[in-house]
C-alpha positions as a Python dict, from the first residue, in 0.01 Angstrom:
ca = {
    (1, 'M'): (0, 0, 0),
    (2, 'T'): (240, 312, 71),
    (3, 'S'): (209, 545, 390),
    (4, 'A'): (270, 923, 401),
    (5, 'S'): (648, 846, 479),
    (6, 'G'): (667, 660, 155),
    (7, 'H'): (731, 310, 312),
    (8, 'H'): (506, 19, 241),
    (9, 'A'): (274, -44, 532),
    (10, 'L'): (255, -421, 643),
    (11, 'P'): (-93, -556, 595),
    (12, 'H'): (-282, -588, 906),
    (13, 'T'): (-323, -936, 1045),
    (14, 'P'): (-657, -974, 1236),
    (15, 'P'): (-604, -1173, 1563),
    (16, 'A'): (-729, -1575, 1556),
    (17, 'P'): (-1084, -1565, 1637),
    (18, 'D'): (-1151, -1706, 1991),
    (19, 'R'): (-1308, -2053, 1942),
    (20, 'S'): (-1397, -2105, 2289),
    (21, 'R'): (-1698, -2256, 2461),
    (22, 'F'): (-1770, -2283, 2803),
    (23, 'A'): (-2056, -2320, 3063),
    (24, 'S'): (-2208, -2131, 3351),
    (25, 'I'): (-2216, -2266, 3674),
    (26, 'G'): (-2568, -2309, 3751),
    (27, 'S'): (-2575, -2658, 3746),
    (28, 'P'): (-2473, -2870, 4070),
    (29, 'Y'): (-2167, -3057, 3873),
    (30, 'F'): (-1914, -2761, 3970),
    (31, 'G'): (-1994, -2772, 4314),
    (32, 'I'): (-1952, -3156, 4337),
    (33, 'M'): (-1614, -3100, 4178),
    (34, 'L'): (-1516, -2827, 4386),
    (35, 'S'): (-1598, -3029, 4694),
    (36, 'I'): (-1403, -3304, 4599),
    (37, 'M'): (-1128, -3114, 4487),
    (38, 'A'): (-1105, -2931, 4846),
    (39, 'V'): (-1115, -3281, 5033),
    (40, 'V'): (-839, -3420, 4808),
    (41, 'L'): (-620, -3131, 4869),
    (42, 'I'): (-684, -3163, 5235),
    (43, 'L'): (-613, -3525, 5272),
    (44, 'S'): (-298, -3474, 5074),
    (45, 'N'): (-153, -3203, 5275),
    (46, 'I'): (-178, -3437, 5580),
    (47, 'G'): (-48, -3732, 5382),
    (48, 'A'): (239, -3533, 5259),
    (49, 'S'): (398, -3485, 5604),
    (50, 'K'): (466, -3838, 5606),
    (51, 'G'): (795, -3901, 5372),
    (52, 'V'): (788, -4235, 5179),
    (53, 'A'): (1045, -4448, 5050),
    (54, 'I'): (961, -4715, 4804),
    (55, 'G'): (1304, -4884, 4727),
    (56, 'P'): (1499, -4589, 4557),
    (57, 'I'): (1216, -4395, 4524),
    (58, 'I'): (1156, -4122, 4769),
    (59, 'T'): (827, -3948, 4769),
    (60, 'D'): (542, -3830, 5031),
    (61, 'G'): (217, -4012, 5160),
    (62, 'G'): (-13, -3789, 4937),
    (63, 'F'): (148, -3887, 4615),
    (64, 'F'): (-112, -4108, 4537),
    (65, 'L'): (-419, -3819, 4594),
    (66, 'F'): (-250, -3510, 4459),
    (67, 'P'): (-288, -3581, 4083),
    (68, 'L'): (-669, -3619, 4123),
    (69, 'A'): (-672, -3250, 4206),
    (70, 'Y'): (-483, -3153, 3917),
    (71, 'I'): (-735, -3368, 3685),
    (72, 'L'): (-1041, -3188, 3864),
    (73, 'G'): (-881, -2847, 3774),
    (74, 'D'): (-829, -2991, 3395),
    (75, 'V'): (-1209, -3061, 3383),
    (76, 'I'): (-1320, -2745, 3541),
    (77, 'S'): (-1085, -2515, 3313),
    (78, 'E'): (-1231, -2693, 3004),
    (79, 'V'): (-1585, -2656, 3066),
    (80, 'Y'): (-1598, -2374, 3290),
    (81, 'G'): (-1291, -2138, 3183),
    (82, 'F'): (-1017, -1980, 3351),
    (83, 'K'): (-1212, -1744, 3559),
    (84, 'V'): (-1434, -2013, 3730),
    (85, 'A'): (-1108, -2229, 3784),
    (86, 'R'): (-930, -1939, 3941),
    (87, 'K'): (-1221, -1937, 4196),
    (88, 'A'): (-1184, -2294, 4243),
    (89, 'I'): (-841, -2266, 4301),
    (90, 'L'): (-884, -2000, 4579),
    (91, 'T'): (-1182, -2161, 4741),
    (92, 'T'): (-1019, -2491, 4766),
    (93, 'F'): (-706, -2312, 4956),
    (94, 'G'): (-949, -2126, 5181),
    (95, 'L'): (-1086, -2435, 5319),
    (96, 'S'): (-722, -2591, 5349),
    (97, 'V'): (-626, -2284, 5552),
    (98, 'F'): (-938, -2345, 5746),
    (99, 'A'): (-853, -2705, 5822),
    (100, 'S'): (-491, -2575, 5910),
    (101, 'L'): (-622, -2356, 6163),
    (102, 'C'): (-862, -2643, 6297),
    (103, 'Y'): (-559, -2850, 6351),
    (104, 'W'): (-355, -2586, 6532),
    (105, 'A'): (-678, -2527, 6775),
    (106, 'I'): (-682, -2917, 6827),
    (107, 'I'): (-326, -2955, 6947),
    (108, 'A'): (-369, -2632, 7116),
    (109, 'L'): (-662, -2722, 7362),
    (110, 'P'): (-543, -2894, 7690),
    (111, 'G'): (-586, -3260, 7686),
    (112, 'F'): (-613, -3537, 7956),
    (113, 'D'): (-266, -3579, 8162),
    (114, 'D'): (-282, -3951, 8183),
    (115, 'E'): (-69, -4174, 7979),
    (116, 'F'): (-319, -4207, 7715),
    (117, 'G'): (-372, -3857, 7670),
    (118, 'I'): (-27, -3773, 7659),
    (119, 'S'): (56, -4033, 7406),
    (120, 'K'): (-253, -3886, 7185),
    (121, 'Q'): (-142, -3536, 7210),
    (122, 'A'): (190, -3666, 7095),
    (123, 'A'): (61, -3860, 6806),
    (124, 'L'): (-163, -3531, 6721),
    (125, 'E'): (132, -3324, 6724),
    (126, 'G'): (351, -3549, 6542),
    (127, 'A'): (73, -3611, 6255),
    (128, 'L'): (-77, -3282, 6213),
    (129, 'G'): (179, -3053, 6373),
    (130, 'P'): (372, -3006, 6057),
    (131, 'V'): (89, -2972, 5821),
    (132, 'P'): (65, -2541, 5845),
    (133, 'Q'): (417, -2560, 5665),
    (134, 'I'): (255, -2847, 5424),
    (135, 'V'): (-24, -2606, 5358),
    (136, 'L'): (217, -2297, 5278),
    (137, 'A'): (399, -2529, 5049),
    (138, 'S'): (55, -2636, 4894),
    (139, 'L'): (-90, -2281, 4871),
    (140, 'L'): (209, -2149, 4695),
    (141, 'A'): (268, -2444, 4478),
    (142, 'F'): (-60, -2519, 4364),
    (143, 'L'): (-202, -2184, 4326),
    (144, 'A'): (103, -2102, 4095),
    (145, 'G'): (108, -2474, 3927),
    (146, 'Q'): (-287, -2479, 3872),
    (147, 'T'): (-298, -2093, 3750),
    (148, 'I'): (-49, -2184, 3491),
    (149, 'N'): (-212, -2534, 3394),
    (150, 'S'): (-555, -2361, 3348),
    (151, 'W'): (-409, -2062, 3165),
    (152, 'I'): (-220, -2271, 2922),
    (153, 'M'): (-523, -2481, 2863),
    (154, 'V'): (-787, -2205, 2830),
    (155, 'R'): (-541, -2017, 2592),
    (156, 'M'): (-504, -2332, 2379),
    (157, 'K'): (-859, -2383, 2327),
    (158, 'A'): (-908, -2034, 2215),
    (159, 'R'): (-703, -2169, 1929),
    (160, 'S'): (-820, -2528, 1852),
    (161, 'G'): (-1196, -2519, 1983),
    (162, 'E'): (-1285, -2831, 2057),
    (163, 'K'): (-1019, -3016, 1874),
    (164, 'S'): (-700, -3142, 2037),
    (165, 'L'): (-821, -3199, 2412),
    (166, 'W'): (-562, -3457, 2465),
    (167, 'A'): (-312, -3200, 2364),
    (168, 'R'): (-439, -2941, 2607),
    (169, 'I'): (-444, -3187, 2880),
    (170, 'M'): (-112, -3295, 2826),
    (171, 'G'): (70, -2964, 2741),
    (172, 'S'): (-88, -2771, 3032),
    (173, 'S'): (3, -3068, 3275),
    (174, 'V'): (386, -3046, 3223),
    (175, 'A'): (420, -2693, 3280),
    (176, 'G'): (167, -2688, 3571),
    (177, 'E'): (295, -2982, 3728),
    (178, 'F'): (691, -2882, 3695),
    (179, 'V'): (616, -2543, 3898),
    (180, 'D'): (426, -2718, 4131),
    (181, 'T'): (633, -2979, 4211),
    (182, 'L'): (934, -2748, 4230),
    (183, 'I'): (775, -2484, 4482),
    (184, 'F'): (622, -2771, 4687),
    (185, 'C'): (931, -2975, 4724),
    (186, 'S'): (1146, -2659, 4799),
    (187, 'I'): (923, -2560, 5128),
    (188, 'A'): (820, -2902, 5243),
    (189, 'A'): (1118, -3112, 5196),
    (190, 'S'): (1254, -3016, 5548),
    (191, 'V'): (909, -3091, 5722),
    (192, 'I'): (940, -3461, 5590),
    (193, 'G'): (1300, -3514, 5673),
    (194, 'I'): (1484, -3430, 5330),
    (195, 'T'): (1792, -3238, 5415),
    (196, 'D'): (2060, -3331, 5153),
    (197, 'A'): (2062, -3225, 4786),
    (198, 'A'): (2083, -3589, 4635),
    (199, 'T'): (1741, -3684, 4817),
    (200, 'F'): (1573, -3350, 4732),
    (201, 'V'): (1672, -3381, 4349),
    (202, 'N'): (1518, -3737, 4395),
    (203, 'Y'): (1209, -3578, 4555),
    (204, 'V'): (1137, -3313, 4281),
    (205, 'V'): (1215, -3548, 3990),
    (206, 'V'): (1022, -3833, 4115),
    (207, 'G'): (718, -3607, 4204),
    (208, 'F'): (714, -3440, 3896),
    (209, 'V'): (762, -3751, 3668),
    (210, 'Y'): (494, -3945, 3873),
    (211, 'K'): (247, -3673, 3873),
    (212, 'T'): (284, -3590, 3494),
    (213, 'L'): (260, -3980, 3403),
    (214, 'V'): (-20, -4006, 3606),
    (215, 'E'): (-208, -3762, 3407),
    (216, 'F'): (-58, -3864, 3088),
    (217, 'I'): (-204, -4217, 3165),
    (218, 'L'): (-564, -4098, 3286),
    (219, 'V'): (-598, -3859, 2963),
    (220, 'P'): (-850, -4118, 2826),
    (221, 'V'): (-1039, -4099, 3145),
    (222, 'T'): (-1019, -3737, 3200),
    (223, 'S'): (-1130, -3668, 2830),
    (224, 'L'): (-1462, -3894, 2909),
    (225, 'V'): (-1535, -3700, 3237),
    (226, 'I'): (-1498, -3366, 3040),
    (227, 'R'): (-1716, -3498, 2747),
    (228, 'W'): (-1962, -3649, 3002),
    (229, 'V'): (-1995, -3298, 3187),
    (230, 'K'): (-2011, -3106, 2864),
    (231, 'K'): (-2292, -3297, 2756),
    (232, 'R'): (-2504, -3245, 3090),
    (233, 'E'): (-2445, -2899, 3121),
    (234, 'P'): (-2729, -2733, 2972),
    (235, 'S'): (-2527, -2375, 2939),
    (236, 'Y'): (-2218, -2538, 2762),
    (237, 'G'): (-2180, -2332, 2436),
    (238, 'V'): (-2402, -2078, 2493),
    (239, 'P'): (-2237, -1748, 2397),
    (240, 'T'): (-2367, -1531, 2702),
    (241, 'A'): (-2220, -1836, 2929),
    (242, 'A'): (-1898, -1832, 2712),
    (243, 'V'): (-1830, -1459, 2786),
    (244, 'T'): (-1901, -1472, 3147),
    (245, 'S'): (-1712, -1798, 3226),
    (246, 'A'): (-1399, -1692, 3037),
    (247, 'A'): (-1357, -1327, 3105),
}
């Protein structure tokens, strides 16, 4: 085909069709997963204020909890779409900020001035005092990492549809966990006592490798949960639900 200027026009290639299917959030499953995600994140924030050394490995006390939040994020993104996943991330962090404000209030309240009251106050300040900075680290890291994780997962689903679920989980996890770990460790390292460069690099590398490996190892479990929820979501795959959830 030749244009008016005499040049051959390139044939128009239509965009690849969106093969995504999603569910609406009318059933109780989304609420249950959102609640678990919020509790896991709040507990992770408390645990992360403690530095943990297991031989040469440097990590924090929330290391065994935090990957669960990402796994739940994968399930929500795959079943309900990016828009719903974004709401889950923001809601989770709103609750985490509320928890942090409660810690501040508890610490600020006047306590008993006897020996037990003074020791209890010191314990609360030591355990919950650093948490606001941990919350800030989690807010920025989890918001960025989970958003990237969810976006990549949904975009890959638009191309492959229901196929290659394992590839979506693993591909999105690598990008999301790297961004999350780098941001979190950069802000939280000083709170848990990491001050030198070598220990910081150890902290970042171990955190990223550990979280990613956990997600990779649990891909079969995550896939089973996703398929289980899809089968029990009455709106999954309904065109109107797909348009609403993925917009």
